Coordinates of C-alpha atoms in Angstrom, one line a residue:
Chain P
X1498 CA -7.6 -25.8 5.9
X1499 CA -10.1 -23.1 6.2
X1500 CA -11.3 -22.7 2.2
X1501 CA -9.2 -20.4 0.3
X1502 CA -10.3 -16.7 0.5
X1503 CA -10.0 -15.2 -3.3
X1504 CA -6.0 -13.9 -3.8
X1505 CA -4.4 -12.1 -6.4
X1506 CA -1.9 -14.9 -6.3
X1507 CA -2.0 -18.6 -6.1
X1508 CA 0.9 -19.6 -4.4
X1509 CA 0.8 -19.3 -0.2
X1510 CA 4.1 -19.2 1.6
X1511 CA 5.7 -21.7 3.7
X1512 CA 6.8 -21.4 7.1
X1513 CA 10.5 -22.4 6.7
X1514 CA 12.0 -21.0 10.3
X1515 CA 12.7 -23.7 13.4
X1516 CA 10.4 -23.2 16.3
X1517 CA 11.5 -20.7 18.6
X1518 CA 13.9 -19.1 15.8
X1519 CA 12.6 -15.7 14.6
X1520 CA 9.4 -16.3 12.5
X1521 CA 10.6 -16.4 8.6
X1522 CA 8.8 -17.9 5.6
X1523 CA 9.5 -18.7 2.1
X1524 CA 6.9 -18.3 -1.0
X1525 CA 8.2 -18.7 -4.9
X1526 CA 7.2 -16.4 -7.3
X1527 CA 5.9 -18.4 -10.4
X1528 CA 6.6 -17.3 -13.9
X1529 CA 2.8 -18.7 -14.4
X1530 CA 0.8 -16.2 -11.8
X1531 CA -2.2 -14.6 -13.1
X1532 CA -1.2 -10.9 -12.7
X1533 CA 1.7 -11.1 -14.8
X1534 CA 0.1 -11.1 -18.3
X1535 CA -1.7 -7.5 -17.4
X1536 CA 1.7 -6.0 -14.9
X1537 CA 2.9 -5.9 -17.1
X1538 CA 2.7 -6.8 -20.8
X1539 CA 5.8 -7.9 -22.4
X1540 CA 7.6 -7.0 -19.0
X1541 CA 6.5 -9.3 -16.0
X1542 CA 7.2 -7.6 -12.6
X1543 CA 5.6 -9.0 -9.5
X1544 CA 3.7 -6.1 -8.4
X1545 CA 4.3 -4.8 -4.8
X1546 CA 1.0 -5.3 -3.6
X1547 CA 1.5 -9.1 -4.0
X1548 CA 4.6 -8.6 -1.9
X1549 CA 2.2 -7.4 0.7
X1550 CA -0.4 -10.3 -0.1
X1551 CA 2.8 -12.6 1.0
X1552 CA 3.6 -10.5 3.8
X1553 CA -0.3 -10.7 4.7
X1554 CA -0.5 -14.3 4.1
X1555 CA 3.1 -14.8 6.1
X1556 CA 1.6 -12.7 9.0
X1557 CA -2.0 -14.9 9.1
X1558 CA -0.2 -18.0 9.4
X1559 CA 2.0 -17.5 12.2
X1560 CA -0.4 -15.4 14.4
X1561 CA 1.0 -15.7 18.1
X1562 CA -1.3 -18.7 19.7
X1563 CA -2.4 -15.9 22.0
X1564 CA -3.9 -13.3 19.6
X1565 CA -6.8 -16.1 18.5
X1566 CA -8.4 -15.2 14.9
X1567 CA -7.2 -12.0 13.9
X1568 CA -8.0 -10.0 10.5
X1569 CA -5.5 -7.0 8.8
X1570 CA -7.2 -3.9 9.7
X1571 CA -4.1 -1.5 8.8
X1572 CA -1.2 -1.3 6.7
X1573 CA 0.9 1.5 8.8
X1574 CA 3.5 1.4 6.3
X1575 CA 5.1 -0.4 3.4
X1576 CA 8.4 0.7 1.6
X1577 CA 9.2 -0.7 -1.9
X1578 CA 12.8 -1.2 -2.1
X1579 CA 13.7 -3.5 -5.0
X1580 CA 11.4 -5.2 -8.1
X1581 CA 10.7 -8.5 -8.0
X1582 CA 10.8 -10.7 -10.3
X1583 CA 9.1 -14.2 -12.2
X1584 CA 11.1 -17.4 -10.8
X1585 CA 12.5 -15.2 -7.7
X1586 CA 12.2 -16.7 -4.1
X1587 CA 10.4 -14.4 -1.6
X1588 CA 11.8 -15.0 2.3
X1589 CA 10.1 -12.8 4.5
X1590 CA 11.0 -12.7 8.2
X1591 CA 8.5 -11.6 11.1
X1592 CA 8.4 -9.8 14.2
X1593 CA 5.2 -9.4 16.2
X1594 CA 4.6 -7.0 19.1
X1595 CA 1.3 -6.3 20.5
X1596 CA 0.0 -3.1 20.7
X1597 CA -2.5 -2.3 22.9
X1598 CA -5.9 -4.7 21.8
X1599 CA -4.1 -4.8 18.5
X1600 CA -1.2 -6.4 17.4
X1601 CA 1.5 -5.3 15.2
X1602 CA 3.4 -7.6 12.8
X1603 CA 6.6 -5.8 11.0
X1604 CA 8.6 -7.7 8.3
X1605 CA 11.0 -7.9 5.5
X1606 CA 10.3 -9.5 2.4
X1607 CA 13.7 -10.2 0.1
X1608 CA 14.9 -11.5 -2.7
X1609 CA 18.5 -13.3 -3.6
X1610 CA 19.3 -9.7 -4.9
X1611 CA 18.5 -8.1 -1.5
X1612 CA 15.3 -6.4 0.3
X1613 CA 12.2 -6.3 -2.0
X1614 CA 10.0 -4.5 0.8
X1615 CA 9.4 -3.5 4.4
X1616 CA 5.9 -4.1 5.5
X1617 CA 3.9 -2.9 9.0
X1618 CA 0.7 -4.3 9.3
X1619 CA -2.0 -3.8 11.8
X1620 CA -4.1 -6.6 12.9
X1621 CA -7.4 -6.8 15.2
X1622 CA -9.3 -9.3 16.7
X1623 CA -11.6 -10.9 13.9
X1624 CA -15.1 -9.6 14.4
X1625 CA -17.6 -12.7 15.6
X1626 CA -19.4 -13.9 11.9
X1627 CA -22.8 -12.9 12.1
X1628 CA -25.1 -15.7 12.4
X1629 CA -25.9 -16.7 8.8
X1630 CA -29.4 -17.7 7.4
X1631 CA -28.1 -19.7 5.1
X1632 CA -28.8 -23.6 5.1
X1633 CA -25.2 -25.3 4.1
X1634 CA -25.2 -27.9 1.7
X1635 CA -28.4 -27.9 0.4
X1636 CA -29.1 -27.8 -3.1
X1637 CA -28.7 -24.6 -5.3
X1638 CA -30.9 -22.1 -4.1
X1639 CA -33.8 -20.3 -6.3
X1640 CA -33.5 -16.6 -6.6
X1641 CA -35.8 -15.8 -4.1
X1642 CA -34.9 -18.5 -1.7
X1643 CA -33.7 -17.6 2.1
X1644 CA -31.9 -13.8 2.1
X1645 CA -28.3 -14.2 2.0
X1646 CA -26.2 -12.6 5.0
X1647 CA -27.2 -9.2 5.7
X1648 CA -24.2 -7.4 4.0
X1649 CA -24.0 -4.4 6.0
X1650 CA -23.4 -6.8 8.6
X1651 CA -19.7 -6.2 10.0
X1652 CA -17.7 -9.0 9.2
Chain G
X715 CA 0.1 20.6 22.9
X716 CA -1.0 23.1 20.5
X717 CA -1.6 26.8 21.0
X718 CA -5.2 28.3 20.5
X719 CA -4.6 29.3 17.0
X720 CA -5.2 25.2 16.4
X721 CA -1.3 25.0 14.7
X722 CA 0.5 22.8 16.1
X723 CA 3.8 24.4 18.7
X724 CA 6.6 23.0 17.4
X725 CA 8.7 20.9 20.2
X726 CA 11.6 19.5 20.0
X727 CA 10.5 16.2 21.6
X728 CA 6.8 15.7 19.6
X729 CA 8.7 16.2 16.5
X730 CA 11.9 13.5 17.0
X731 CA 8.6 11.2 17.2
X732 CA 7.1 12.2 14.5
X733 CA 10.2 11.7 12.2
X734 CA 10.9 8.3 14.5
X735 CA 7.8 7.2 13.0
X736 CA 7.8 8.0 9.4
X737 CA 11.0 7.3 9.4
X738 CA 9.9 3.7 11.0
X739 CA 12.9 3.9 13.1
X740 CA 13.2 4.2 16.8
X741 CA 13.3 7.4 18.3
X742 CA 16.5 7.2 20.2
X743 CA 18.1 6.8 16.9
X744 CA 17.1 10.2 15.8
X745 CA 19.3 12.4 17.5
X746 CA 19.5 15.8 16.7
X747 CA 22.2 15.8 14.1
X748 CA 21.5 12.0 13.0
X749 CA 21.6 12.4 9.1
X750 CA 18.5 10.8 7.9
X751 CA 20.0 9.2 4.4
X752 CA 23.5 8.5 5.8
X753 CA 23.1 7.6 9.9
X754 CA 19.7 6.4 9.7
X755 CA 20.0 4.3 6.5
X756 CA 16.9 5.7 5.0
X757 CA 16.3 6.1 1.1
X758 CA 16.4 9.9 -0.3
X759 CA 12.2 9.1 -1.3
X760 CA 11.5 8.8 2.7
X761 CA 13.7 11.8 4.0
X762 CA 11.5 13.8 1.6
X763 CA 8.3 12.2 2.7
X764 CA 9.4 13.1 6.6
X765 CA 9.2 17.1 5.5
X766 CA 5.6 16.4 3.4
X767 CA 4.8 15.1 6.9
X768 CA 5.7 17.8 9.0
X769 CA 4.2 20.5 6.4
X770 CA 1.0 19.2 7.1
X771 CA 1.5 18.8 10.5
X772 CA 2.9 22.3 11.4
X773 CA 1.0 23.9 8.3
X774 CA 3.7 25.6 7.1
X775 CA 4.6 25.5 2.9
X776 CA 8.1 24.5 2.2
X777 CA 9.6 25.1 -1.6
X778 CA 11.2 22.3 -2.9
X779 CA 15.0 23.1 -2.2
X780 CA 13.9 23.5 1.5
X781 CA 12.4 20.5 1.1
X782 CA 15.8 18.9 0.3
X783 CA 17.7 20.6 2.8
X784 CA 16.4 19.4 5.9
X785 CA 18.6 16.0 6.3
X786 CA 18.3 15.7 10.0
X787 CA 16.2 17.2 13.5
X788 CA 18.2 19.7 13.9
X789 CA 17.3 21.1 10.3
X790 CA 13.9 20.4 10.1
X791 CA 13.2 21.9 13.9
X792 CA 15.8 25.4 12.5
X793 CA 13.6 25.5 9.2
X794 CA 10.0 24.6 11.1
X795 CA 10.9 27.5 13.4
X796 CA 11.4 30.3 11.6
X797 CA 8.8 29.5 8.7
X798 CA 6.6 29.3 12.2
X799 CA 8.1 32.4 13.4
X800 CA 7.2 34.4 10.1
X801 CA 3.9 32.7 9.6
Chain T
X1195 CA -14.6 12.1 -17.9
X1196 CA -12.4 9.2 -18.9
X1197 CA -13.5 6.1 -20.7
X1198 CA -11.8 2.9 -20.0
X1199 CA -9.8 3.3 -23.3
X1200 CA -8.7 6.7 -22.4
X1201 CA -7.4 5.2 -19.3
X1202 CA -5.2 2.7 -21.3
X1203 CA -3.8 5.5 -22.7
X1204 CA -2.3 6.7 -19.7
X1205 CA -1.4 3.4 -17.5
X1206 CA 0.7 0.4 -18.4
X1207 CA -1.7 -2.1 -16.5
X1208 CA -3.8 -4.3 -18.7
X1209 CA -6.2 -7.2 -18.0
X1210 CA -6.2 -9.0 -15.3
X1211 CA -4.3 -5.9 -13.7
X1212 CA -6.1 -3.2 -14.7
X1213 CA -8.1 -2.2 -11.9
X1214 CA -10.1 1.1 -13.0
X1215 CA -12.6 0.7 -14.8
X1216 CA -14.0 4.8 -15.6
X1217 CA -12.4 8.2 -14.3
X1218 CA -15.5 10.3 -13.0
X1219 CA -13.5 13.6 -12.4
X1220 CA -9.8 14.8 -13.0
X1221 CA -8.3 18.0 -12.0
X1222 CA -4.7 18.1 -13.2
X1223 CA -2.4 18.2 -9.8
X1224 CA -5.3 17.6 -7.8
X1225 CA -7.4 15.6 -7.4
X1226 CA -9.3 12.9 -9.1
X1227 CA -12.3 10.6 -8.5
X1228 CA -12.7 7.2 -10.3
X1229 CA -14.6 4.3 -10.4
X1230 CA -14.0 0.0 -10.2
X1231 CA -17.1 -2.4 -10.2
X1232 CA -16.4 -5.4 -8.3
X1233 CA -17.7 -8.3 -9.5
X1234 CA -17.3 -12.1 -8.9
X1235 CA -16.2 -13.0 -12.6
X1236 CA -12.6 -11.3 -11.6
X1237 CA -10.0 -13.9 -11.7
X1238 CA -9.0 -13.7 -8.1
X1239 CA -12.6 -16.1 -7.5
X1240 CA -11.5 -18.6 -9.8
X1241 CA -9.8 -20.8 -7.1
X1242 CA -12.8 -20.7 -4.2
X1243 CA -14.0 -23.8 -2.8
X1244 CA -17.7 -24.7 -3.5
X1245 CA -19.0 -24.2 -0.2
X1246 CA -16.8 -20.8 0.4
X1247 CA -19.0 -18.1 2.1
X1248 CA -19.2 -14.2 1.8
X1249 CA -15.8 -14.1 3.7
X1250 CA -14.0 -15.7 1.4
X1251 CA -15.3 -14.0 -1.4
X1252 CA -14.0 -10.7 0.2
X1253 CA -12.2 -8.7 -2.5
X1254 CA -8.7 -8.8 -1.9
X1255 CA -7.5 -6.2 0.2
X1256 CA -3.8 -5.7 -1.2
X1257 CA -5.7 -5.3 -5.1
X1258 CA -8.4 -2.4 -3.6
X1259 CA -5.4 -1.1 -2.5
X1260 CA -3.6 -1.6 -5.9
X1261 CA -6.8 -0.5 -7.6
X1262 CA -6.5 2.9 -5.4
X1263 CA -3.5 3.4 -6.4
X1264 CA -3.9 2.9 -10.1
X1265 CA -6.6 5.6 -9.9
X1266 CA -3.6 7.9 -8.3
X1267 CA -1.5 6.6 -10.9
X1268 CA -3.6 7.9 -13.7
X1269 CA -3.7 11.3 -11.8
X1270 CA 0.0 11.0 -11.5
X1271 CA 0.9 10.8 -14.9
X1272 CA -2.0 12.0 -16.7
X1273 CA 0.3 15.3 -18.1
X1274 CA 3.3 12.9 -19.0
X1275 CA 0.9 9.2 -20.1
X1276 CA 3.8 6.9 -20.6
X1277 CA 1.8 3.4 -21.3
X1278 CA 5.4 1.4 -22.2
X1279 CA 7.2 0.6 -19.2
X1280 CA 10.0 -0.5 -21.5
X1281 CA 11.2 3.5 -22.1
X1282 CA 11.3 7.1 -20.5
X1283 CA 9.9 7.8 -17.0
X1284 CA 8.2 4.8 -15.6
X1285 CA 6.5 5.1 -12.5
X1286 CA 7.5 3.4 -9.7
X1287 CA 5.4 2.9 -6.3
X1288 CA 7.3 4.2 -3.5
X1289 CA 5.8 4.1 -0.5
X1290 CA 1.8 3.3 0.9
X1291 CA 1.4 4.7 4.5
X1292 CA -1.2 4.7 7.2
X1293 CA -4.2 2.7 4.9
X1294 CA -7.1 1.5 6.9
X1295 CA -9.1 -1.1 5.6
X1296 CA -12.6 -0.6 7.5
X1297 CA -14.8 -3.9 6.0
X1298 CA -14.5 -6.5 3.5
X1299 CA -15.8 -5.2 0.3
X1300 CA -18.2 -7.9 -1.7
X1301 CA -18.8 -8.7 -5.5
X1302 CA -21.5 -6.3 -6.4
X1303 CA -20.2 -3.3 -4.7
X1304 CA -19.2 -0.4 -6.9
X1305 CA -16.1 1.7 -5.8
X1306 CA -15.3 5.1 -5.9
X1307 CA -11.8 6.3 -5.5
X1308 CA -10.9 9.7 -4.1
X1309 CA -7.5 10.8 -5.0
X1310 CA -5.8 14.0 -3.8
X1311 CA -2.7 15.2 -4.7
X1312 CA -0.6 16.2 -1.4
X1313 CA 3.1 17.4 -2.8
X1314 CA 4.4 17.1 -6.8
X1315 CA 7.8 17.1 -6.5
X1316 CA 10.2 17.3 -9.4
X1317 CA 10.9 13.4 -9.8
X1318 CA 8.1 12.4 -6.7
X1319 CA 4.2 12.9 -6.0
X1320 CA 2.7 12.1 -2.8
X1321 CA -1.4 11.7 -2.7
X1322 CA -4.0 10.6 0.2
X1323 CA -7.3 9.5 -0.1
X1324 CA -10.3 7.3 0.3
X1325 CA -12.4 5.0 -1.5
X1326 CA -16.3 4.5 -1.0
X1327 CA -18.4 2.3 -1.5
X1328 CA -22.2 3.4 -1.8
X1329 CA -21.4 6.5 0.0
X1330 CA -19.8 4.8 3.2
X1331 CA -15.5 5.0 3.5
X1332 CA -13.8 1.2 3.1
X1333 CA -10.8 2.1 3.1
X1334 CA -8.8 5.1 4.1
X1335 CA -5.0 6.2 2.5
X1336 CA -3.2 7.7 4.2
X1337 CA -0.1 8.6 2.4
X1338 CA 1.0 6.8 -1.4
X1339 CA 4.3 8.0 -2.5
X1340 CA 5.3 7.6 -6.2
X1341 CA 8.4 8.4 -7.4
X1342 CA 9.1 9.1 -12.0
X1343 CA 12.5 7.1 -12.4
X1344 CA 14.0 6.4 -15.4
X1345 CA 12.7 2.7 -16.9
X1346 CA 16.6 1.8 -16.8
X1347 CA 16.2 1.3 -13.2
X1348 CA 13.9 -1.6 -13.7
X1349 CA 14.9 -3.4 -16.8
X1350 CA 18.7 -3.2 -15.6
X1351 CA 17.4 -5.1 -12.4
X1352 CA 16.2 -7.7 -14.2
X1353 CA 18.0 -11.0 -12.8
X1354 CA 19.8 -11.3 -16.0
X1355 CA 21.7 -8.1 -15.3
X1356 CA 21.3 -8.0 -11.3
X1357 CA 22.4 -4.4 -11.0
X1358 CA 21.8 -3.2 -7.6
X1359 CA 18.6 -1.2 -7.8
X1360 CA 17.8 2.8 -6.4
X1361 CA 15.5 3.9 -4.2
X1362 CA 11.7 2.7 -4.7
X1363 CA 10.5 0.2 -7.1
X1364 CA 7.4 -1.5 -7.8

């Protein structure tokens, strides 16, 4: 499992659709999930960008075996249809199409009360990482040890 | 296709896609008289967010009530027309 | 100018949710310009591996887009603040359109969010924007639509009382 890239949530959804059956995953929304203290206080709703992040997530991990490594570049479009809520169950279904060198992934996220969001998200081709200076698992480095990845570096 | 003037011409064709897309629903489905909220299934927020869309598109200024008017092609193309036509 | 306290004032986020951190310029109905350091204290980092690179310490993309956002909320409601989600107009995100995320955006960088107001409508407000970092664009936006809607519609959704639920909600 490739490490865990920071989240605003902790908990990744499953995929819970047969093989060959349209793509559909399942994620539940814990009472316990850091963003609720601050979204918001005294009134816990799940905010719709973490929808997305489950969409996001749902879309990296059933990436047609075709497409390779791909990364979100766009989200064409994202409609907010019902709140969601601590101790719901997110089910979001899948469709992808490519589109041209890109590849288009369109879903619905709901809820047991009904559609929580529509999401279109546009995905590319993960750049190739840039060949990084950095020795692995070698002892903490001093400050001025060997220059960390170049950031401007497109990645 | 756009005339000199840079605005956009308005045709009938460039702007079922247009709505097709905002509307993220496939063009065939937007027929002329297809009623965006009732046919199409759409919520009120997006029907109004199709006509924000096509003011900036056909740089035109539409007051609010005209905004709200326009509830399928054939109404938007009417309204886009003659606010062209004066402009 | 508006200092983070100022900004409390006007939206209901708070810690770890609050994702602007100063408001640079404001011109009521708009446009606005505002400001969140990323750094890799945020709690988002707390889970990485040991040996997690650069990649993985990315800042979310879904939370620069929520942190955009918030910057368009305070321009949203800066004439009617309504901190308490609990009463009155509360509002609701809508719709996000058309956002292209360009590069990952690392721990260190310092953002700057330009919000511009596109449409107010009576009970809606549409804005588009961009947010730099160091002068170069990381993410376009191309169309947020917020709609005011009366806080009703989202404590009466609650599960306890499953009332069916409008248009738009968060």
């Amino acid at each position: 499992m490739a490490p865990l890239a920071a989240g605003p949530v902790r908990a990744f959804p499953e995929i819970s659709s047969e093989p060959g059956a349209p793509l559909r995953t399942t994620v539940q929304v814990h009472a316990d999930e850091r963003v609720f203290p601050g979204h918001y206080p005294g009134f816990p709703i799940f905010p719709g960008v973490c929808v997305v992040e489950q969409v996001r997530r749902s879309a990296l991990a059933t990436v047609p075996a075709d497409a390779g490594k791909v990364i979100v570049r766009a989200i064409e479009s994202t409609r907010f249809l019902s709140p969601v809520f601590p101790g719901d169950r997110l089910t979001v279904e899948l469709t992808w199409s490519p589109r041209g060198e890109a590849w288009r992934c369109e879903a619905v996220a709901a809820t047991e009360r009904g559609r929580a969001a529509t999401v279109r998200l546009r995905l590319v081709a993960a750049p190739e990482p840039s060949t990084s200076a950095e020795p692995h698992g070698t002892a903490p480095v001093a400050v001025d040890g060997p220059s960390t990845q170049e950031r401007k570096a497109p990645c | 296709m756009s005339d000199t003037t840079g605005t956009v011409a308005l045709e009938r064709e460039d702007l079922r896609v247009t709505i097709a897309e905002v509307l993220d629903v496939d063009e065939v489905k937007v027929t002329d008289e297809a009623h965006f909220v009732n046919d199409l299934g759409v919520d009120s927020l997006m029907a109004l967010e199709v006509m924000v869309v096509l003011e900036k598109k056909y740089k035109v200024k539409l007051g609010e009530s005209e905004l709200k008017e326009v509830t399928c092609l054939q109404k938007a193309y009417d309204l886009l027309d003659a606010k062209l036509q004066a402009a | 100018m508006l200092t983070i306290s100022a900004i409390k004032k006007v939206l209901p986020h708070r810690y770890p949710m609050l994702l602007v951190d100063r408001v640079d310029e404001l011109v009521p109905g708009e446009r606005l310009v505002a400001v969140k350091a990323i750094t890799c204290n945020e709690p988002w980092y707390q889970d990485l591996a040991e040996d997690a690179g650069d990649e993985e310490h990315a800042y979310p993309q879904t939370l620069l887009i929520e942190s955009w956002c918030q910057a368009a909320g305070v321009l949203a409601a800066w004439d009617k603040p309504n901190p308490d989600v609990m009463s009155g107009q509360v509002m609701l995100f809508g719709s996000i359109s058309d956002v292209v995320l360009h590069r990952p955006v690392l721990p260190g960088e310092v953002l700057q969010h330009r919000v511009r107001l596109v449409r107010a409508l009576s009970d809606t407000v549409i804005f588009e924007g961009e947010c730099l970092s160091d002068g170069e664009t990381v993410m376009e936006v191309g169309r947020v639509v917020m709609a005011m809607r009366p806080a009703e519609e989202l404590t009466g959704a609650l599960p306890a009382a499953p009332a069916p639920v409008g248009a738009g909600a968060h």
